[in-house]
Amino acid sequence: MDAAAAAAAARAEPLLGGSPPTPRALLSPRARLLALLATSLTVLLSLAAFRAPSAAAAATLPSLLPPPLLDQRLDEEGWPIIDRPTDRPRACWGIVSAGRIAHDFTAAAVGMGACVHAVAAAQLPAARARAAAFAAAFRLPRAYDSYAALAADPNVSMVYVAAVNVAHARLARFFLLHGKHVLLEKPATLTLGAFDELAAIARARRLLLVTNFWTRWFPTMRWARAIVHSGMIGRVVHVAGDMAFQAVRHHDGALDRFFNASLLGGATLDMGSYLCMYASTFLDASLEVEDYALDNWSVQAEGVVEGGVDTETAFLIGHVGGAHAAMGTSLKRASDFAVRVMGTHGMVHILGVAISPLAAEVTVYADASLRTESPRPCCGMPLVSTTSFKSVLPPYPAWTGESEQYPHAMGMVYVAAAFEECMYDPDCTELPELPLEEQRLLVQLAWKVLDRVGVYKGVQGV
Amino acid sequence: MDAAAAAAAARAEPLLGGSPPTPRALLSPRARLLALLATSLTVLLSLAAFRAPSAAAAATLPSLLPPPLLDQRLDEEGWPIIDRPTDRPRACWGIVSAGRIAHDFTAAAVGMGACVHAVAAAQLPAARARAAAFAAAFRLPRAYDSYAALAADPNVSMVYVAAVNVAHARLARFFLLHGKHVLLEKPATLTLGAFDELAAIARARRLLLVTNFWTRWFPTMRWARAIVHSGMIGRVVHVAGDMAFQAVRHHDGALDRFFNASLLGGATLDMGSYLCMYASTFLDASLEVEDYALDNWSVQAEGVVEGGVDTETAFLIGHVGGAHAAMGTSLKRASDFAVRVMGTHGMVHILGVAISPLAAEVTVYADASLRTESPRPCCGMPLVSTTSFKSVLPPYPAWTGESEQYPHAMGMVYVAAAFEECMYDPDCTELPELPLEEQRLLVQLAWKVLDRVGVYKGVQGV
């Protein structure tokens, strides 16, 4: 075992012997403070890169003040810092499914030192073998044969449900009823009623229910939201985004899940739901009260349906506040996976891959009323400043011998850390970055798009 | 008079004494051939910048062959080369209106050596003085007091109608009936019936009727169309575009035309019509037969209406071939004015300002079936090649003491040259870049968007 492998093993080792706290959990308050200060300084320096506007501009452009600092708690390698209580047994993740996204989530959670105690798969023999191989690769202590066995394990406090789309709601309900906090892959549910039932169970039992829109917890996304909420780009009036790629129709000889209607495939339920998330993130960003009632949103869509799934879809989402999103998604073409958030005074450009964005940039224009030259009829807003943000992911745990399945998937450490921290906090009942009401709206928006495209009629009941 | 001014005056001088041919019109066939070869070589070198794909990729990717060469006929300064017949009186432009866009068109036409023989304005005294000042600035021989006087001038063969939006159709009809070829600012007409009437007159009298979507004739646009038609990016399935800026609501103390419903203001009739043009340019680009029947197109839109005009609009345009466009336009926010044309195998990015684009780039991806590694679930198409195009505008005629009102407005030389050349050619009855049927579709698309937004109800009759 070479030095790197030994270090990696040391990172993983504590998980094998039960649930001892990792070195990270034992970080002293002073070390944590230092890490926080270091991160804050980085953000501060990034914001200082804004060129100061002229005195006249500054007088009339209070929106150019730097946005609030991010309290991003990352250590020097980019791993989230978690306050884990030392006075009770350590909470562990249970992973449901051994698929691609579960693979990436587990790599991120194990890498960050979380306790990943068990993996479960459906009761099929092949799935069982796959789960065992999965557990071996990530050195997980157990690979349960059944969901019931996982649910019965008192060491498992949090369950990540990453099974096939059609099983999401059923499994989430099952584990909530067994007292587990649930991080649930999207699409959360097929119907609004099913989502409401899950939310009611979670609320009644004070359990977390979080749809895994992991993008939301990325430092880049938090930076973009802070910029927008600071008013720096003015009122948001348009969001444009595109996510598409050429999927392979047949994979391992079978119809790929993307094209398989019985597995709830299609561009919208996959990439389109991220675009809906971007719409809800930014379209009401300037309103004083967040309002997730669908009555305040409108949805129009165009799409191509083949074999029961939508393969090319474009959609508009409108907000009663007067802002709109124009989005495109497809399984059959190229895209730059970028999202642009356009305000009255500037633009935030979330650079691709906007599902898991590592970089963004903001451009701020001077107010039209500041223009002293003859008003130009078009495109003539003078640029005030531009700056960018770039985050670096923690390293992939190479000792697994595996590799990422999704781009920048190690970024799932951010949602995993936020979830775990909230779970330890008795006052935290929902993750503030994605409240239950917004998750409910996201179920509605995605299914409205599908309804407008004319696919999955009868499946959904929103 | 310094040397530069003298040279500039020499360029303008021939126009003052009537209609002698300019030096450009006297270019020998050999000089023209040399200029054509030089331009072709530039395009060829640009295309050679494509990195050759691997042998395996090339075998299965015939679409990566370079697109057809552009036969862009520009001289060494970037001015279009026009074959003007020498055996009959030289055709002159008449300019109707002395507004901003007329200003830019005249600068381009005078700069390129066209005969701009007259300017006319509405019969108001203030308008007359403005027309006289306009004619003086550009050294035009006459500033008519009435449209009738312009229409009666036998030296004027072509009329550029750039009056306020509401007067477009009426003036176009008037000048067509007086035997003039008409280049008409958009929006061409308020109703489909009015457009059909204009088209019928033009066809019956063998006159040109061209809506001034000047973008269409830009070298960048011609390059992009050649790329797309060559199949290099595969089948086009999505076009995304955004054009918006923060307009000044009151200009010179009065409600600016952008916000004035009685002047047919609003974001869609201004910038949105360019986005409709981009949709019709590329959405059916891969179809064998161009089909401009509205039945083959669908329009959805969301917008904010204030004071009777749309100030923020997002819209979708779908083509029966299965391709879609998602567009945004606004009078109240920033934008990068870029358009992206996304195909199954790559993307053409028309860089801002896409109304008058000087640059574009194309990225080509390998076919998904060529991927030899484990199929990644997302975003994993290997890049094959990328290259870009950049054109340089001819210089603004500095001797006018004026400056451009619209960005890259000297690019109107391209439409002016194409129009004039077609007019000289007895076999040319429509400009091939924008046939009458497509102009008709563009009237329909823009008004469909407005109809969906719910503005100008009762005004339009499409």
Short mmCIF file of N, CA, C and O in Angstrom, two decimals, chain B residues 62-68 70 216 221-236 278-292 341 348 362 432-433 438:
data_model
loop_
_atom_site.label_atom_id
_atom_site.label_comp_id
_atom_site.label_asym_id
_atom_site.label_seq_id
_atom_site.Cartn_x
_atom_site.Cartn_y
_atom_site.Cartn_z
N PRO B 62 -19.76 12.13 -42.41
CA PRO B 62 -19.62 12.93 -43.63
C PRO B 62 -20.04 14.38 -43.42
O PRO B 62 -19.65 15.26 -44.16
N SER B 63 -20.82 14.61 -42.37
CA SER B 63 -21.29 15.97 -42.13
C SER B 63 -20.16 16.91 -41.76
O SER B 63 -20.34 18.10 -41.68
N LEU B 64 -18.98 16.36 -41.49
CA LEU B 64 -17.87 17.23 -41.10
C LEU B 64 -17.14 17.82 -42.30
O LEU B 64 -16.19 18.57 -42.13
N LEU B 65 -17.55 17.47 -43.49
CA LEU B 65 -16.96 18.13 -44.65
C LEU B 65 -17.19 19.62 -44.55
O LEU B 65 -18.21 20.07 -44.04
N PRO B 66 -16.25 20.41 -45.04
CA PRO B 66 -16.46 21.86 -44.99
C PRO B 66 -17.73 22.24 -45.74
O PRO B 66 -18.08 21.62 -46.73
N PRO B 67 -18.40 23.27 -45.27
CA PRO B 67 -19.59 23.73 -45.97
C PRO B 67 -19.21 24.40 -47.29
O PRO B 67 -18.04 24.71 -47.51
N PRO B 68 -20.17 24.64 -48.15
CA PRO B 68 -19.87 25.31 -49.43
C PRO B 68 -19.22 26.67 -49.16
O PRO B 68 -19.52 27.33 -48.17
N LEU B 70 -18.56 30.52 -49.33
CA LEU B 70 -19.39 31.70 -49.54
C LEU B 70 -18.88 32.46 -50.75
O LEU B 70 -17.69 32.65 -50.91
N ARG B 216 -30.01 39.02 -42.31
CA ARG B 216 -29.97 37.91 -43.25
C ARG B 216 -28.80 37.97 -44.23
O ARG B 216 -28.34 36.96 -44.74
N MET B 221 -24.03 35.64 -41.01
CA MET B 221 -25.28 34.89 -41.15
C MET B 221 -25.19 33.93 -42.33
O MET B 221 -25.67 32.80 -42.26
N ARG B 222 -24.59 34.39 -43.38
CA ARG B 222 -24.45 33.53 -44.56
C ARG B 222 -23.53 32.36 -44.24
O ARG B 222 -23.76 31.23 -44.69
N TRP B 223 -22.50 32.61 -43.46
CA TRP B 223 -21.59 31.55 -43.02
C TRP B 223 -22.36 30.54 -42.17
O TRP B 223 -22.29 29.33 -42.37
N ALA B 224 -23.14 31.07 -41.21
CA ALA B 224 -23.89 30.19 -40.31
C ALA B 224 -24.88 29.33 -41.08
O ALA B 224 -25.03 28.13 -40.83
N ARG B 225 -25.55 29.96 -42.07
CA ARG B 225 -26.51 29.19 -42.85
C ARG B 225 -25.82 28.13 -43.70
O ARG B 225 -26.32 27.01 -43.85
N ALA B 226 -24.66 28.48 -44.22
CA ALA B 226 -23.91 27.50 -45.02
C ALA B 226 -23.48 26.33 -44.14
O ALA B 226 -23.55 25.17 -44.55
N ILE B 227 -23.04 26.65 -42.93
CA ILE B 227 -22.64 25.60 -41.99
C ILE B 227 -23.83 24.66 -41.72
O ILE B 227 -23.71 23.44 -41.80
N VAL B 228 -24.95 25.25 -41.41
CA VAL B 228 -26.13 24.45 -41.04
C VAL B 228 -26.62 23.65 -42.24
O VAL B 228 -26.89 22.45 -42.12
N HIS B 229 -26.69 24.29 -43.40
CA HIS B 229 -27.18 23.58 -44.58
C HIS B 229 -26.22 22.49 -45.04
O HIS B 229 -26.62 21.54 -45.70
N SER B 230 -24.96 22.60 -44.68
CA SER B 230 -24.00 21.55 -45.05
C SER B 230 -24.21 20.29 -44.23
O SER B 230 -23.65 19.25 -44.53
N GLY B 231 -25.00 20.38 -43.17
CA GLY B 231 -25.23 19.20 -42.33
C GLY B 231 -24.19 19.04 -41.24
O GLY B 231 -24.20 18.05 -40.50
N MET B 232 -23.28 19.99 -41.14
CA MET B 232 -22.17 19.84 -40.20
C MET B 232 -22.61 19.66 -38.75
O MET B 232 -21.97 18.95 -37.99
N ILE B 233 -23.69 20.31 -38.35
CA ILE B 233 -24.15 20.14 -36.96
C ILE B 233 -25.35 19.19 -36.89
O ILE B 233 -26.05 19.12 -35.88
N GLY B 234 -25.56 18.45 -37.97
CA GLY B 234 -26.67 17.50 -37.97
C GLY B 234 -28.00 18.20 -38.20
O GLY B 234 -28.04 19.28 -38.79
N ARG B 235 -29.05 17.57 -37.74
CA ARG B 235 -30.39 18.16 -37.89
C ARG B 235 -30.59 19.21 -36.80
O ARG B 235 -30.29 18.97 -35.64
N VAL B 236 -31.07 20.36 -37.18
CA VAL B 236 -31.32 21.41 -36.19
C VAL B 236 -32.57 21.05 -35.39
O VAL B 236 -33.62 20.76 -35.98
N TYR B 278 -34.84 34.46 -36.84
CA TYR B 278 -33.87 33.39 -36.55
C TYR B 278 -34.57 32.03 -36.51
O TYR B 278 -34.04 31.03 -36.99
N ALA B 279 -35.77 32.00 -35.93
CA ALA B 279 -36.51 30.73 -35.88
C ALA B 279 -36.79 30.23 -37.28
O ALA B 279 -36.52 29.07 -37.60
N SER B 280 -37.31 31.11 -38.15
CA SER B 280 -37.64 30.63 -39.49
C SER B 280 -36.39 30.33 -40.30
O SER B 280 -36.39 29.49 -41.18
N THR B 281 -35.30 31.01 -40.00
CA THR B 281 -34.04 30.74 -40.71
C THR B 281 -33.55 29.31 -40.46
O THR B 281 -33.11 28.63 -41.38
N PHE B 282 -33.62 28.91 -39.20
CA PHE B 282 -32.91 27.67 -38.87
C PHE B 282 -33.81 26.47 -38.54
O PHE B 282 -33.37 25.34 -38.65
N LEU B 283 -35.05 26.72 -38.13
CA LEU B 283 -35.85 25.58 -37.69
C LEU B 283 -36.18 24.62 -38.82
O LEU B 283 -36.34 23.43 -38.60
N ASP B 284 -36.31 25.17 -40.02
CA ASP B 284 -36.61 24.24 -41.11
C ASP B 284 -35.38 24.06 -42.01
O ASP B 284 -35.49 23.62 -43.14
N ALA B 285 -34.22 24.38 -41.43
CA ALA B 285 -33.01 24.38 -42.25
C ALA B 285 -32.65 23.00 -42.78
O ALA B 285 -31.97 22.88 -43.78
N SER B 286 -33.12 21.96 -42.08
CA SER B 286 -32.73 20.62 -42.51
C SER B 286 -33.81 19.96 -43.35
O SER B 286 -33.66 18.84 -43.80
N LEU B 287 -34.91 20.65 -43.53
CA LEU B 287 -35.97 20.06 -44.34
C LEU B 287 -35.63 20.24 -45.82
O LEU B 287 -34.98 21.19 -46.21
N GLU B 288 -36.12 19.30 -46.60
CA GLU B 288 -35.78 19.39 -48.02
C GLU B 288 -36.56 20.49 -48.70
O GLU B 288 -36.08 21.16 -49.60
N VAL B 289 -37.79 20.68 -48.28
CA VAL B 289 -38.63 21.70 -48.89
C VAL B 289 -38.90 22.79 -47.86
O VAL B 289 -39.32 22.51 -46.75
N GLU B 290 -38.62 24.02 -48.23
CA GLU B 290 -38.98 25.12 -47.35
C GLU B 290 -40.48 25.29 -47.39
O GLU B 290 -41.08 25.36 -48.45
N ASP B 291 -41.06 25.33 -46.26
CA ASP B 291 -42.51 25.42 -46.22
C ASP B 291 -42.90 26.52 -45.25
O ASP B 291 -42.69 26.40 -44.05
N TYR B 292 -43.46 27.56 -45.78
CA TYR B 292 -43.74 28.72 -44.97
C TYR B 292 -45.21 28.83 -44.55
O TYR B 292 -45.62 29.86 -44.06
N VAL B 341 -27.84 27.94 -32.28
CA VAL B 341 -28.54 27.01 -33.16
C VAL B 341 -28.01 25.63 -32.84
O VAL B 341 -26.83 25.34 -33.06
N VAL B 348 -24.14 26.01 -33.56
CA VAL B 348 -23.62 27.28 -34.08
C VAL B 348 -24.03 28.37 -33.11
O VAL B 348 -25.20 28.48 -32.76
N VAL B 362 -18.74 27.59 -34.42
CA VAL B 362 -19.44 26.31 -34.53
C VAL B 362 -18.64 25.27 -33.77
O VAL B 362 -17.41 25.27 -33.78
N PRO B 432 -33.17 35.96 -52.94
CA PRO B 432 -33.22 34.55 -52.53
C PRO B 432 -33.04 34.36 -51.02
O PRO B 432 -33.52 33.39 -50.45
N GLU B 433 -32.37 35.31 -50.37
CA GLU B 433 -32.16 35.17 -48.92
C GLU B 433 -33.45 35.35 -48.13
O GLU B 433 -33.51 34.95 -46.97
N GLU B 438 -41.51 33.78 -47.10
CA GLU B 438 -40.95 33.79 -45.75
C GLU B 438 -41.25 35.13 -45.07
O GLU B 438 -41.50 35.17 -43.87
#
